[in-house]
Amino acid sequence: MNEKISQAGAILGLKEGVVQALQQCEREVVVSIPLRRGDDVEVLTGYRVQHSSARGPRKGGIRFHQDVDLDEVRALASLMTWKTALIDVPFGGAKGGVTVDASTLTDLEREEIIRRWTRSIHHVLGHQRDIPAPDMGTDARTMAWLMDEFHRLEGFQPACVTGKPVELFGAPGREEATGRGVAMIAAATLEENREKVKGARVVIQGFGNVGRFTALVCQQLGFKVIAIADVSGGIIHPDGINVEEIMKYKTIRDVPSYDKTNSAEVLEQRCEVLIPAALGGVITSSNVDKIHAQYIIEGANQPTTADADWVLRDRGSIIVPDILANSGGVMGSYFEWTQNIQQYSWPIEKFRSELDSRMAKAFADVYRESKLHLVDLRTAAFVLAVKRVAGAFALRGILV
Ligand code: NAD
């Protein structure tokens, strides 16, 4: 990613020292978390990296995963700075993590870990300092424990964390926000390119939080969802899958109707819009020649490898990058934070309409930037984000 920041800095004519400053993290906190397991103690490592507060309190998830290390958390914290700047919400970037295999944890262990992490790190957290959210291996319940521990230490402050349960200061609409945002961006992409949304064929890989709501909202917008896959398998129906019907099932394998296929074949279907919304690195130099979609909307993080990205663009396909396409979740977190601060709950209709209009604006901003600098949408997204963060630095008097 630092390559993209350097490239953006060059396009914007920023000085080398400024680009370097933008790449550095403001603060890194590493803590040890002793966890009682059986009749012994296991010492885990926890992190919070705050990349930037140039545009507001830092914002970013906390993940429980065995591969978490300082370098990964740094990279993810930096990505949050660019994402929040890109969608123009008043946040900076941060990320947290604990190196642990979440699938091996009991609920009690998960609670103990997040409470200890919060106790060790609370001095740098808070609704005006740094606001965590769920990520891999953590969920709304984990955020409720985080909030509870923070309240014991610092007093009532529900906006100290987002992604909370709806019954406990969470926001109705937050759960569907990422997928809804992906679908809105897909529609905006077609409209920008003077193509009809109604009846346009969409293929989606992934049927988890992102994939499900992407599929549902795509159908509501008039797209024809012709194939969907998850880890258990795929289904295909050229006349359009009834998404509301299949939402009742936990996995695609459980869906009784429609022809069966598999995840790899789903990516290769003829369609106007392909939405990878499961894993990273699924469109590669090995399968790029079999990808037929004109528009690729990156619901997942980093689904397209750099070489495949190059081939697709060379062929004239349009790729809407993850940093923009899946930013609806962060936008939703912003709405939760504002509602908590105002102690005023929005009806879900207001949440949805605000999300739709803010995503449409973010999309238009990136498109305009790509035309201004004659660059692809991924480069344009970083140019715009870097411009906004560097601009905030300069106005604050930190950078020349
Ligand atoms: P999830 O765990 O809820 O769902 C993942 C889905 O991917 C599941 O349906 C799973 O079956 C499917 N899957 C796994 N392996 C597969 C394979 N080989 N082939 C086809 N499908 C496969 O995760 P999620 O929250 O929906 O996140 C999906 C992606 O979006 C990830 O890359 C994540 O980092 C990214 N993302 C998520 C959010 C969010 O708010 N949830 C926000 C930004 C980015």
CSV table of C-alpha atoms and ligand atoms in Angstrom, one decimal:
chain,number,residue,atom,x,y,z
A,1,MET,CA,0.0,0.0,0.0
A,2,ASN,CA,2.9,2.4,0.7
A,3,GLU,CA,3.5,2.1,-3.1
A,4,LYS,CA,0.1,3.5,-3.7
A,5,ILE,CA,0.7,6.3,-1.3
A,6,SER,CA,4.1,7.2,-2.9
A,7,GLN,CA,2.4,7.1,-6.4
A,8,ALA,CA,-0.4,9.4,-5.1
A,9,GLY,CA,2.2,11.7,-3.6
A,10,ALA,CA,4.0,11.9,-6.9
A,11,ILE,CA,0.8,12.7,-8.8
A,12,LEU,CA,0.0,15.4,-6.2
A,13,GLY,CA,3.5,16.8,-6.3
A,14,LEU,CA,4.0,16.3,-2.5
A,15,LYS,CA,7.5,16.5,-1.1
A,16,GLU,CA,9.3,13.2,-0.3
A,17,GLY,CA,9.4,14.0,3.4
A,18,VAL,CA,5.7,14.7,3.5
A,19,VAL,CA,4.9,11.3,1.8
A,20,GLN,CA,7.2,9.6,4.4
A,21,ALA,CA,5.3,11.4,7.2
A,22,LEU,CA,2.0,10.2,5.8
A,23,GLN,CA,3.3,6.6,5.8
A,24,GLN,CA,4.3,6.6,9.5
A,25,CYS,CA,2.1,5.5,12.4
A,26,GLU,CA,1.4,8.1,15.2
A,27,ARG,CA,1.4,5.6,18.0
A,28,GLU,CA,1.8,1.8,18.5
A,29,VAL,CA,0.8,0.1,21.7
A,30,VAL,CA,1.7,-3.5,22.4
A,31,VAL,CA,0.4,-5.3,25.5
A,32,SER,CA,0.6,-8.8,26.9
A,33,ILE,CA,-2.6,-10.5,27.8
A,34,PRO,CA,-2.4,-13.4,30.3
A,35,LEU,CA,-5.3,-15.8,29.7
A,36,ARG,CA,-6.3,-18.6,32.0
A,37,ARG,CA,-6.8,-21.7,29.8
A,38,GLY,CA,-7.5,-25.0,31.6
A,39,ASP,CA,-5.3,-25.1,34.7
A,40,ASP,CA,-2.5,-23.1,33.0
A,41,VAL,CA,-1.9,-19.6,31.7
A,42,GLU,CA,-1.3,-18.6,28.1
A,43,VAL,CA,0.2,-15.2,27.4
A,44,LEU,CA,-1.2,-13.6,24.3
A,45,THR,CA,0.0,-10.4,22.6
A,46,GLY,CA,-2.4,-7.5,21.9
A,47,TYR,CA,-2.0,-4.4,19.7
A,48,ARG,CA,-3.5,-1.0,18.9
A,49,VAL,CA,-1.8,1.0,16.2
A,50,GLN,CA,-3.0,4.5,15.6
A,51,HIS,CA,-1.9,5.6,12.2
A,52,SER,CA,-3.3,9.1,11.9
A,53,SER,CA,-5.6,11.6,13.7
A,54,ALA,CA,-5.1,14.4,11.1
A,55,ARG,CA,-8.8,14.3,10.1
A,56,GLY,CA,-10.3,13.3,13.5
A,57,PRO,CA,-10.4,10.5,16.1
A,58,ARG,CA,-8.8,7.3,14.9
A,59,LYS,CA,-11.2,4.6,13.7
A,60,GLY,CA,-10.6,0.9,13.0
A,61,GLY,CA,-11.5,-2.6,14.0
A,62,ILE,CA,-10.0,-5.1,16.4
A,63,ARG,CA,-9.4,-8.7,15.1
A,64,PHE,CA,-8.7,-11.9,16.9
A,65,HIS,CA,-6.6,-14.1,14.6
A,66,GLN,CA,-3.6,-16.3,14.8
A,67,ASP,CA,-1.8,-14.4,12.0
A,68,VAL,CA,-2.0,-10.9,13.7
A,69,ASP,CA,1.3,-9.2,14.1
A,70,LEU,CA,2.6,-5.6,14.4
A,71,ASP,CA,3.3,-5.3,10.6
A,72,GLU,CA,-0.2,-6.5,9.7
A,73,VAL,CA,-1.9,-4.1,12.2
A,74,ARG,CA,0.2,-1.2,11.0
A,75,ALA,CA,-0.8,-1.8,7.4
A,76,LEU,CA,-4.5,-2.2,8.3
A,77,ALA,CA,-4.4,1.0,10.5
A,78,SER,CA,-2.9,3.0,7.6
A,79,LEU,CA,-5.6,1.6,5.2
A,80,MET,CA,-8.3,2.9,7.6
A,81,THR,CA,-6.8,6.4,7.4
A,82,TRP,CA,-7.2,6.4,3.6
A,83,LYS,CA,-10.6,4.8,3.7
A,84,THR,CA,-12.1,7.3,6.2
A,85,ALA,CA,-10.5,10.2,4.2
A,86,LEU,CA,-11.8,8.8,0.9
A,87,ILE,CA,-15.4,8.6,2.1
A,88,ASP,CA,-15.0,12.0,3.9
A,89,VAL,CA,-16.0,11.1,7.4
A,90,PRO,CA,-14.3,12.9,10.3
A,91,PHE,CA,-12.0,10.1,11.4
A,92,GLY,CA,-8.4,9.1,11.2
A,93,GLY,CA,-7.2,5.5,11.1
A,94,ALA,CA,-6.3,2.8,13.6
A,95,LYS,CA,-6.4,-1.0,13.9
A,96,GLY,CA,-6.1,-3.4,16.8
A,97,GLY,CA,-5.7,-7.1,17.2
A,98,VAL,CA,-4.8,-10.0,19.4
A,99,THR,CA,-2.8,-13.0,18.2
A,100,VAL,CA,-5.0,-15.9,18.9
A,101,ASP,CA,-7.0,-18.5,17.0
A,102,ALA,CA,-10.6,-17.2,17.6
A,103,SER,CA,-12.1,-20.6,16.6
A,104,THR,CA,-10.5,-22.2,19.7
A,105,LEU,CA,-11.9,-19.6,22.2
A,106,THR,CA,-14.9,-20.2,24.5
A,107,ASP,CA,-17.2,-17.2,25.1
A,108,LEU,CA,-15.7,-16.7,28.5
A,109,GLU,CA,-12.1,-16.6,27.1
A,110,ARG,CA,-13.2,-14.2,24.4
A,111,GLU,CA,-14.7,-11.9,27.1
A,112,GLU,CA,-11.6,-12.1,29.3
A,113,ILE,CA,-9.3,-11.2,26.3
A,114,ILE,CA,-11.3,-8.2,25.2
A,115,ARG,CA,-11.7,-6.9,28.8
A,116,ARG,CA,-7.9,-7.2,29.5
A,117,TRP,CA,-7.1,-5.6,26.1
A,118,THR,CA,-9.4,-2.7,27.0
A,119,ARG,CA,-8.0,-2.3,30.5
A,120,SER,CA,-4.4,-2.2,29.0
A,121,ILE,CA,-5.2,0.2,26.2
A,122,HIS,CA,-8.1,2.4,27.4
A,123,HIS,CA,-5.9,5.4,28.0
A,124,VAL,CA,-5.6,5.9,24.2
A,125,LEU,CA,-9.2,4.9,23.4
A,126,GLY,CA,-12.4,7.0,23.7
A,127,HIS,CA,-15.0,8.6,21.4
A,128,GLN,CA,-12.7,11.6,20.7
A,129,ARG,CA,-9.5,9.6,20.6
A,130,ASP,CA,-9.8,6.2,19.0
A,131,ILE,CA,-13.0,4.1,18.3
A,132,PRO,CA,-12.7,0.4,17.8
A,133,ALA,CA,-15.2,-1.8,15.9
A,134,PRO,CA,-15.6,-5.6,15.1
A,135,ASP,CA,-13.3,-7.3,12.6
A,136,MET,CA,-12.3,-10.9,11.9
A,137,GLY,CA,-12.9,-13.1,15.0
A,138,THR,CA,-14.8,-10.4,16.9
A,139,ASP,CA,-18.4,-9.4,16.8
A,140,ALA,CA,-21.2,-7.2,18.3
A,141,ARG,CA,-21.1,-9.1,21.6
A,142,THR,CA,-17.3,-8.6,21.8
A,143,MET,CA,-17.9,-4.8,21.3
A,144,ALA,CA,-20.6,-4.9,24.1
A,145,TRP,CA,-17.9,-6.3,26.5
A,146,LEU,CA,-15.4,-3.7,25.3
A,147,MET,CA,-17.9,-0.9,26.0
A,148,ASP,CA,-18.8,-2.3,29.4
A,149,GLU,CA,-15.1,-2.5,30.4
A,150,PHE,CA,-14.5,1.0,29.1
A,151,HIS,CA,-17.5,2.4,31.1
A,152,ARG,CA,-16.1,0.9,34.3
A,153,LEU,CA,-12.8,2.7,33.7
A,154,GLU,CA,-13.8,6.0,32.1
A,155,GLY,CA,-17.6,6.4,32.7
A,156,PHE,CA,-20.5,6.3,30.3
A,157,GLN,CA,-19.5,6.8,26.7
A,158,PRO,CA,-21.4,4.5,24.3
A,159,ALA,CA,-19.6,6.2,21.3
A,160,CYS,CA,-16.3,4.7,22.4
A,161,VAL,CA,-16.9,1.7,20.2
A,162,THR,CA,-19.1,0.9,17.1
A,163,GLY,CA,-20.6,-2.3,15.8
A,164,LYS,CA,-22.4,-2.8,19.1
A,165,PRO,CA,-25.6,-4.9,19.4
A,166,VAL,CA,-28.7,-2.9,18.3
A,167,GLU,CA,-30.2,-3.4,21.8
A,168,LEU,CA,-27.1,-1.8,23.4
A,169,PHE,CA,-26.5,1.5,21.5
A,170,GLY,CA,-25.9,-0.2,18.2
A,171,ALA,CA,-27.5,1.3,15.0
A,172,PRO,CA,-30.2,-0.5,13.0
A,173,GLY,CA,-28.8,-0.7,9.5
A,174,ARG,CA,-25.2,-1.1,10.5
A,175,GLU,CA,-25.2,-4.8,9.9
A,176,GLU,CA,-26.3,-4.5,6.3
A,177,ALA,CA,-24.2,-1.3,5.6
A,178,THR,CA,-21.2,-2.9,3.9
A,179,GLY,CA,-23.3,-5.0,1.5
A,180,ARG,CA,-25.7,-2.2,0.8
A,181,GLY,CA,-22.8,0.1,0.0
A,182,VAL,CA,-21.4,-2.5,-2.4
A,183,ALA,CA,-24.7,-2.7,-4.2
A,184,MET,CA,-25.1,1.1,-4.4
A,185,ILE,CA,-21.6,1.4,-5.8
A,186,ALA,CA,-22.4,-1.3,-8.4
A,187,ALA,CA,-25.5,0.6,-9.5
A,188,ALA,CA,-23.6,4.0,-9.6
A,189,THR,CA,-20.8,2.4,-11.8
A,190,LEU,CA,-23.3,1.2,-14.4
A,191,GLU,CA,-25.1,4.5,-14.4
A,192,GLU,CA,-21.8,6.4,-14.8
A,193,ASN,CA,-21.1,4.2,-17.8
A,194,ARG,CA,-24.6,4.8,-19.2
A,195,GLU,CA,-25.6,1.2,-18.7
A,196,LYS,CA,-29.0,0.0,-17.5
A,197,VAL,CA,-29.2,-1.3,-13.9
A,198,LYS,CA,-32.5,-3.0,-14.5
A,199,GLY,CA,-31.8,-6.5,-15.7
A,200,ALA,CA,-28.0,-6.2,-15.6
A,201,ARG,CA,-26.5,-9.6,-14.7
A,202,VAL,CA,-24.6,-9.8,-11.4
A,203,VAL,CA,-22.5,-12.7,-10.0
A,204,ILE,CA,-21.5,-12.7,-6.4
A,205,GLN,CA,-18.8,-14.8,-4.6
A,206,GLY,CA,-19.4,-14.9,-0.9
A,207,PHE,CA,-22.7,-15.2,1.1
A,208,GLY,CA,-21.6,-13.9,4.5
A,209,ASN,CA,-22.2,-10.5,5.9
A,210,VAL,CA,-21.1,-8.7,2.8
A,211,GLY,CA,-22.3,-11.1,0.1
A,212,ARG,CA,-25.8,-11.6,1.5
A,213,PHE,CA,-26.7,-7.9,1.8
A,214,THR,CA,-25.0,-7.1,-1.5
A,215,ALA,CA,-27.2,-9.7,-3.2
A,216,LEU,CA,-30.4,-8.6,-1.5
A,217,VAL,CA,-29.9,-4.9,-2.3
A,218,CYS,CA,-28.8,-5.6,-5.9
A,219,GLN,CA,-32.1,-7.5,-6.4
A,220,GLN,CA,-34.0,-4.6,-4.8
A,221,LEU,CA,-32.2,-2.2,-7.2
A,222,GLY,CA,-33.3,-4.2,-10.3
A,223,PHE,CA,-30.2,-6.2,-11.0
A,224,LYS,CA,-30.6,-9.8,-12.0
A,225,VAL,CA,-28.5,-11.9,-9.6
A,226,ILE,CA,-27.6,-15.0,-11.7
A,227,ALA,CA,-25.0,-16.8,-9.6
A,228,ILE,CA,-23.9,-16.9,-6.0
A,229,ALA,CA,-21.3,-19.0,-4.3
A,230,ASP,CA,-20.0,-19.5,-0.8
A,231,VAL,CA,-17.5,-22.0,0.6
A,232,SER,CA,-20.0,-24.8,0.5
A,233,GLY,CA,-20.8,-24.4,-3.2
A,234,GLY,CA,-22.6,-22.3,-5.8
A,235,ILE,CA,-26.0,-21.9,-7.5
A,236,ILE,CA,-26.8,-20.5,-10.9
A,237,HIS,CA,-30.0,-19.4,-12.6
A,238,PRO,CA,-29.8,-17.3,-15.8
A,239,ASP,CA,-33.4,-15.9,-15.2
A,240,GLY,CA,-32.3,-14.6,-11.8
A,241,ILE,CA,-32.1,-16.1,-8.3
A,242,ASN,CA,-34.7,-15.1,-5.7
A,243,VAL,CA,-32.4,-13.7,-3.1
A,244,GLU,CA,-35.0,-13.1,-0.4
A,245,GLU,CA,-35.8,-16.8,-0.6
A,246,ILE,CA,-32.2,-18.0,-0.3
A,247,MET,CA,-31.5,-15.6,2.6
A,248,LYS,CA,-33.4,-18.1,4.7
A,249,TYR,CA,-30.6,-20.6,4.4
A,250,LYS,CA,-27.3,-20.5,6.3
A,251,THR,CA,-25.2,-21.8,3.4
A,252,ILE,CA,-25.6,-22.0,-0.3
A,253,ARG,CA,-25.4,-25.8,-0.1
A,254,ASP,CA,-28.6,-25.8,1.9
A,255,VAL,CA,-30.5,-24.1,-0.9
A,256,PRO,CA,-32.7,-26.8,-2.5
A,257,SER,CA,-33.6,-25.0,-5.8
A,258,TYR,CA,-31.4,-23.9,-8.7
A,259,ASP,CA,-28.6,-25.6,-10.7
A,260,LYS,CA,-25.5,-26.3,-8.7
A,261,THR,CA,-22.0,-25.1,-9.5
A,262,ASN,CA,-18.8,-24.3,-7.6
A,263,SER,CA,-17.1,-21.1,-6.4
A,264,ALA,CA,-14.4,-21.0,-9.2
A,265,GLU,CA,-17.0,-21.5,-11.9
A,266,VAL,CA,-19.2,-18.7,-10.5
A,267,LEU,CA,-16.4,-16.2,-11.0
A,268,GLU,CA,-16.2,-17.2,-14.7
A,269,GLN,CA,-19.9,-16.7,-15.5
A,270,ARG,CA,-20.8,-14.3,-18.3
A,271,CYS,CA,-22.3,-11.3,-16.6
A,272,GLU,CA,-22.1,-7.5,-16.6
A,273,VAL,CA,-21.0,-7.2,-12.9
A,274,LEU,CA,-18.8,-9.5,-10.9
A,275,ILE,CA,-18.7,-9.0,-7.1
A,276,PRO,CA,-16.0,-10.9,-5.2
A,277,ALA,CA,-17.2,-10.7,-1.6
A,278,ALA,CA,-15.5,-13.5,0.1
A,279,LEU,CA,-11.7,-13.8,0.1
A,280,GLY,CA,-8.6,-11.9,-1.0
A,281,GLY,CA,-6.6,-13.1,-4.0
A,282,VAL,CA,-9.4,-14.8,-6.0
A,283,ILE,CA,-8.9,-13.1,-9.3
A,284,THR,CA,-5.3,-13.9,-10.3
A,285,SER,CA,-3.2,-14.4,-13.4
A,286,SER,CA,-4.4,-18.0,-13.5
A,287,ASN,CA,-8.1,-17.3,-13.9
A,288,VAL,CA,-8.1,-13.8,-15.3
A,289,ASP,CA,-8.6,-15.0,-18.9
A,290,LYS,CA,-11.8,-16.7,-17.9
A,291,ILE,CA,-13.3,-13.6,-16.2
A,292,HIS,CA,-15.9,-12.1,-18.5
A,293,ALA,CA,-17.4,-9.3,-16.4
A,294,GLN,CA,-17.0,-5.7,-17.7
A,295,TYR,CA,-17.4,-4.3,-14.2
A,296,ILE,CA,-15.7,-5.8,-11.1
A,297,ILE,CA,-16.8,-4.3,-7.7
A,298,GLU,CA,-14.4,-5.4,-5.0
A,299,GLY,CA,-16.7,-6.3,-2.0
A,300,ALA,CA,-13.9,-8.3,-0.3
A,301,ASN,CA,-10.5,-6.9,0.6
A,302,GLN,CA,-7.9,-7.3,-2.1
A,303,PRO,CA,-9.7,-9.9,-4.2
A,304,THR,CA,-7.7,-8.9,-7.4
A,305,THR,CA,-4.0,-9.5,-7.5
A,306,ALA,CA,-1.8,-6.8,-9.0
A,307,ASP,CA,-1.0,-8.7,-12.2
A,308,ALA,CA,-4.7,-9.6,-12.8
A,309,ASP,CA,-5.7,-6.0,-12.2
A,310,TRP,CA,-3.3,-5.0,-14.9
A,311,VAL,CA,-4.7,-7.5,-17.4
A,312,LEU,CA,-8.3,-6.5,-16.7
A,313,ARG,CA,-7.6,-2.8,-17.1
A,314,ASP,CA,-5.7,-3.4,-20.3
A,315,ARG,CA,-8.7,-5.3,-21.6
A,316,GLY,CA,-11.0,-2.3,-20.7
A,317,SER,CA,-12.7,-3.7,-17.7
A,318,ILE,CA,-13.6,-1.3,-14.9
A,319,ILE,CA,-12.5,-2.3,-11.4
A,320,VAL,CA,-14.0,-0.4,-8.4
A,321,PRO,CA,-11.4,-0.9,-5.7
A,322,ASP,CA,-12.2,-2.3,-2.2
A,323,ILE,CA,-11.2,0.9,-0.4
A,324,LEU,CA,-14.3,2.5,-2.0
A,325,ALA,CA,-16.6,-0.4,-2.8
A,326,ASN,CA,-16.7,-1.9,0.8
A,327,SER,CA,-16.5,1.3,2.7
A,328,GLY,CA,-20.2,1.3,3.6
A,329,GLY,CA,-19.4,-0.5,6.9
A,330,VAL,CA,-17.2,2.4,8.0
A,331,MET,CA,-19.8,4.9,6.9
A,332,GLY,CA,-22.3,2.9,9.0
A,333,SER,CA,-20.0,3.1,12.0
A,334,TYR,CA,-19.8,6.8,11.6
A,335,PHE,CA,-23.6,7.0,11.7
A,336,GLU,CA,-23.6,4.8,14.9
A,337,TRP,CA,-21.0,7.1,16.5
A,338,THR,CA,-22.9,10.3,15.6
A,339,GLN,CA,-26.2,8.8,17.0
A,340,ASN,CA,-24.5,7.8,20.2
A,341,ILE,CA,-22.9,11.2,20.7
A,342,GLN,CA,-26.3,13.0,20.1
A,343,GLN,CA,-28.1,10.3,22.1
A,344,TYR,CA,-30.7,10.3,19.3
A,345,SER,CA,-31.6,7.2,17.3
A,346,TRP,CA,-32.3,7.4,13.6
A,347,PRO,CA,-35.0,5.2,12.1
A,348,ILE,CA,-33.5,2.6,9.7
A,349,GLU,CA,-34.9,4.5,6.7
A,350,LYS,CA,-32.8,7.6,7.6
A,351,PHE,CA,-29.7,5.4,8.0
A,352,ARG,CA,-30.3,3.8,4.6
A,353,SER,CA,-30.9,7.1,2.8
A,354,GLU,CA,-27.9,8.8,4.4
A,355,LEU,CA,-25.7,5.8,3.5
A,356,ASP,CA,-27.0,5.8,-0.1
A,357,SER,CA,-26.3,9.5,-0.7
A,358,ARG,CA,-22.9,9.5,1.0
A,359,MET,CA,-21.8,6.4,-1.0
A,360,ALA,CA,-23.0,8.0,-4.2
A,361,LYS,CA,-21.0,11.1,-3.3
A,362,ALA,CA,-17.8,9.1,-2.5
A,363,PHE,CA,-18.2,7.3,-5.8
A,364,ALA,CA,-18.6,10.6,-7.8
A,365,ASP,CA,-15.6,12.1,-6.0
A,366,VAL,CA,-13.4,9.1,-7.0
A,367,TYR,CA,-14.6,9.2,-10.6
A,368,ARG,CA,-14.0,12.9,-10.9
A,369,GLU,CA,-10.5,12.4,-9.5
A,370,SER,CA,-9.8,9.6,-12.0
A,371,LYS,CA,-10.8,11.9,-14.9
A,372,LEU,CA,-8.8,14.8,-13.5
A,373,HIS,CA,-5.5,12.8,-13.4
A,374,LEU,CA,-6.4,10.3,-16.2
A,375,VAL,CA,-5.8,7.3,-13.8
A,376,ASP,CA,-7.7,4.1,-12.9
A,377,LEU,CA,-10.2,4.2,-10.0
A,378,ARG,CA,-7.8,2.5,-7.5
A,379,THR,CA,-5.1,5.1,-8.1
A,380,ALA,CA,-7.7,7.9,-8.1
A,381,ALA,CA,-9.1,6.7,-4.7
A,382,PHE,CA,-5.6,6.9,-3.1
A,383,VAL,CA,-4.9,10.2,-4.7
A,384,LEU,CA,-8.1,11.7,-3.3
A,385,ALA,CA,-7.5,10.2,0.2
A,386,VAL,CA,-3.9,11.3,0.3
A,387,LYS,CA,-4.9,14.8,-0.9
A,388,ARG,CA,-7.4,15.1,1.9
A,389,VAL,CA,-5.0,13.8,4.7
A,390,ALA,CA,-2.1,15.9,3.4
A,391,GLY,CA,-4.4,18.9,3.2
A,392,ALA,CA,-5.5,18.5,6.8
A,393,PHE,CA,-1.9,18.2,7.9
A,394,ALA,CA,-1.0,21.4,6.1
A,395,LEU,CA,-4.0,23.3,7.5
A,396,ARG,CA,-3.0,22.2,11.0
A,397,GLY,CA,0.5,23.6,10.4
A,398,ILE,CA,2.2,20.2,10.7
A,399,LEU,CA,3.4,20.0,7.2
A,400,VAL,CA,4.7,22.6,4.8
B,1,NAD,P1,-18.1,-13.6,6.4
B,1,NAD,O1,-17.2,-14.4,7.2
B,1,NAD,O2,-19.4,-13.1,7.0
B,1,NAD,O3,-18.4,-14.3,5.0
B,1,NAD,C1,-17.4,-14.8,4.2
B,1,NAD,C2,-18.1,-15.6,3.1
B,1,NAD,O4,-17.2,-16.0,2.2
B,1,NAD,C3,-18.9,-16.8,3.5
B,1,NAD,O5,-20.1,-16.9,2.8
B,1,NAD,C4,-18.0,-17.9,3.1
B,1,NAD,O6,-18.7,-19.2,2.9
B,1,NAD,C5,-17.4,-17.4,1.9
B,1,NAD,N1,-16.3,-18.1,1.4
B,1,NAD,C6,-15.2,-18.5,2.1
B,1,NAD,N2,-14.3,-19.2,1.3
B,1,NAD,C7,-14.9,-19.2,0.1
B,1,NAD,C8,-14.5,-19.8,-1.1
B,1,NAD,N3,-13.4,-20.4,-1.3
B,1,NAD,N4,-15.3,-19.6,-2.2
B,1,NAD,C9,-16.5,-18.9,-2.1
B,1,NAD,N5,-16.9,-18.4,-0.9
B,1,NAD,C10,-16.1,-18.5,0.1
B,1,NAD,O7,-17.2,-12.3,6.0
B,1,NAD,P2,-17.7,-10.9,5.5
B,1,NAD,O8,-17.8,-10.0,6.7
B,1,NAD,O9,-18.8,-11.1,4.6
B,1,NAD,O10,-16.4,-10.4,4.7
B,1,NAD,C11,-16.1,-10.8,3.4
B,1,NAD,C12,-15.0,-10.0,2.8
B,1,NAD,O11,-15.3,-8.6,2.9
B,1,NAD,C13,-13.6,-10.1,3.6
B,1,NAD,O12,-12.6,-10.0,2.6
B,1,NAD,C14,-13.7,-9.0,4.5
B,1,NAD,O13,-12.4,-8.6,4.9
B,1,NAD,C15,-14.3,-7.9,3.6
B,1,NAD,N6,-14.9,-6.8,4.3
B,1,NAD,C16,-16.0,-7.0,5.2
B,1,NAD,C17,-16.6,-5.9,5.8
B,1,NAD,C18,-17.7,-6.1,6.8
B,1,NAD,O14,-18.3,-5.1,7.2
B,1,NAD,N7,-18.1,-7.3,7.1
B,1,NAD,C19,-16.1,-4.6,5.6
B,1,NAD,C20,-15.1,-4.5,4.7
B,1,NAD,C21,-14.5,-5.5,4.1
